[in-house]
Phi, psi and omega in degrees: 000136180289140177294137177305329182292343180263010188299331182299328181252354184262162174283140175300328183294343185253005182287321181196159180292337182229133173254112177296133177258110193250132171248112183261116177271324183239117184300336179295339179277343192300309185291309179298325178295313179297319179298322179294318179295316179296316180298330179277357177100014179243087185282332181274118187234118178265111176265116184282144180275054184253355182226159177298338183275352192301310183293321176294327178294316177300316181299316181293316180295316180300324184277328192245351180234079188298335180276355177275146170250093187271135178232173179248133176248173184056039177277116186231006180208163176297327177295317175302317180300308183297315181295321182293314180295321178298327180282346178114009179298135181255358169202163184231142178226131179241151177285339179201187181208156169230170178298323180295313179295318181298319179299319180293320179293320178297323182280351187289334182086003177239157178298153181212153177234097176286144184277141177223155172218002179226158178299320181298322178295322178296313180298319180297321178291319177300319176303326182268010175084014181253127184238357178240128191216163170264134174258113189212141352278119194306303184294316182291334184267005175128350173059212185294326180298319180293313181297321178298321179294326179292333185297331180292299182281339186230060184292344182281353180265135176238148191229154164243091178291138182215141177120100178083008181269137178230186182300322183288324184268341184303317182301326180292329174288314184294340179284346181282141182295331184265012177249123178269324179198173174237156174252144179190170181232011184295338179276006180233058181300140186303322182291327178290320178295315181299324181274358183055041181272074185292332177296319178294319179295320177299318180296318178293324177296319180297321177297318179292320182295336182276001183294337177228000000 
């Protein structure tokens, strides 16, 4: 596993086998939650831009959890890109992409994973010099069978499948040659977050980190 301190030059896909996909409702939860994930062996943390607290959560984690590699997810506009990097995001993840969004992510200076769900989207990104992508929504878009099929004609593409993946299904994704890591939120059960049970989250993170 790549050291978090080397993240600026490393692939997001190689930081850990699992990237937690985090929805932060209360910014006060951001730092203890991130510390629990890092302690459990999951340093790359995707904070989705789905709540008003998201950018402040990224800012807090970036400032107070130095061993975390915090990124922004659900990035869908050039404004999202700029705001996320300004908050301290060290990588960007989008559910899909357009040329405008891709240009903004390329110009951001941080690693990024544009989202794809079709072969044509993968080919289009390869044409544009991008070889690392998010496969979303993984289970709904064909799962491991689809990704395995892509490996033959498009071996230069590597993926972080996300969407509907849990502890039981993650190993089958991680066994594929074209999968670097998976994204998921199963180590962040809502009741544990609500109870601020960071010990339970750390234990679940450790279980996920041991998948590879």
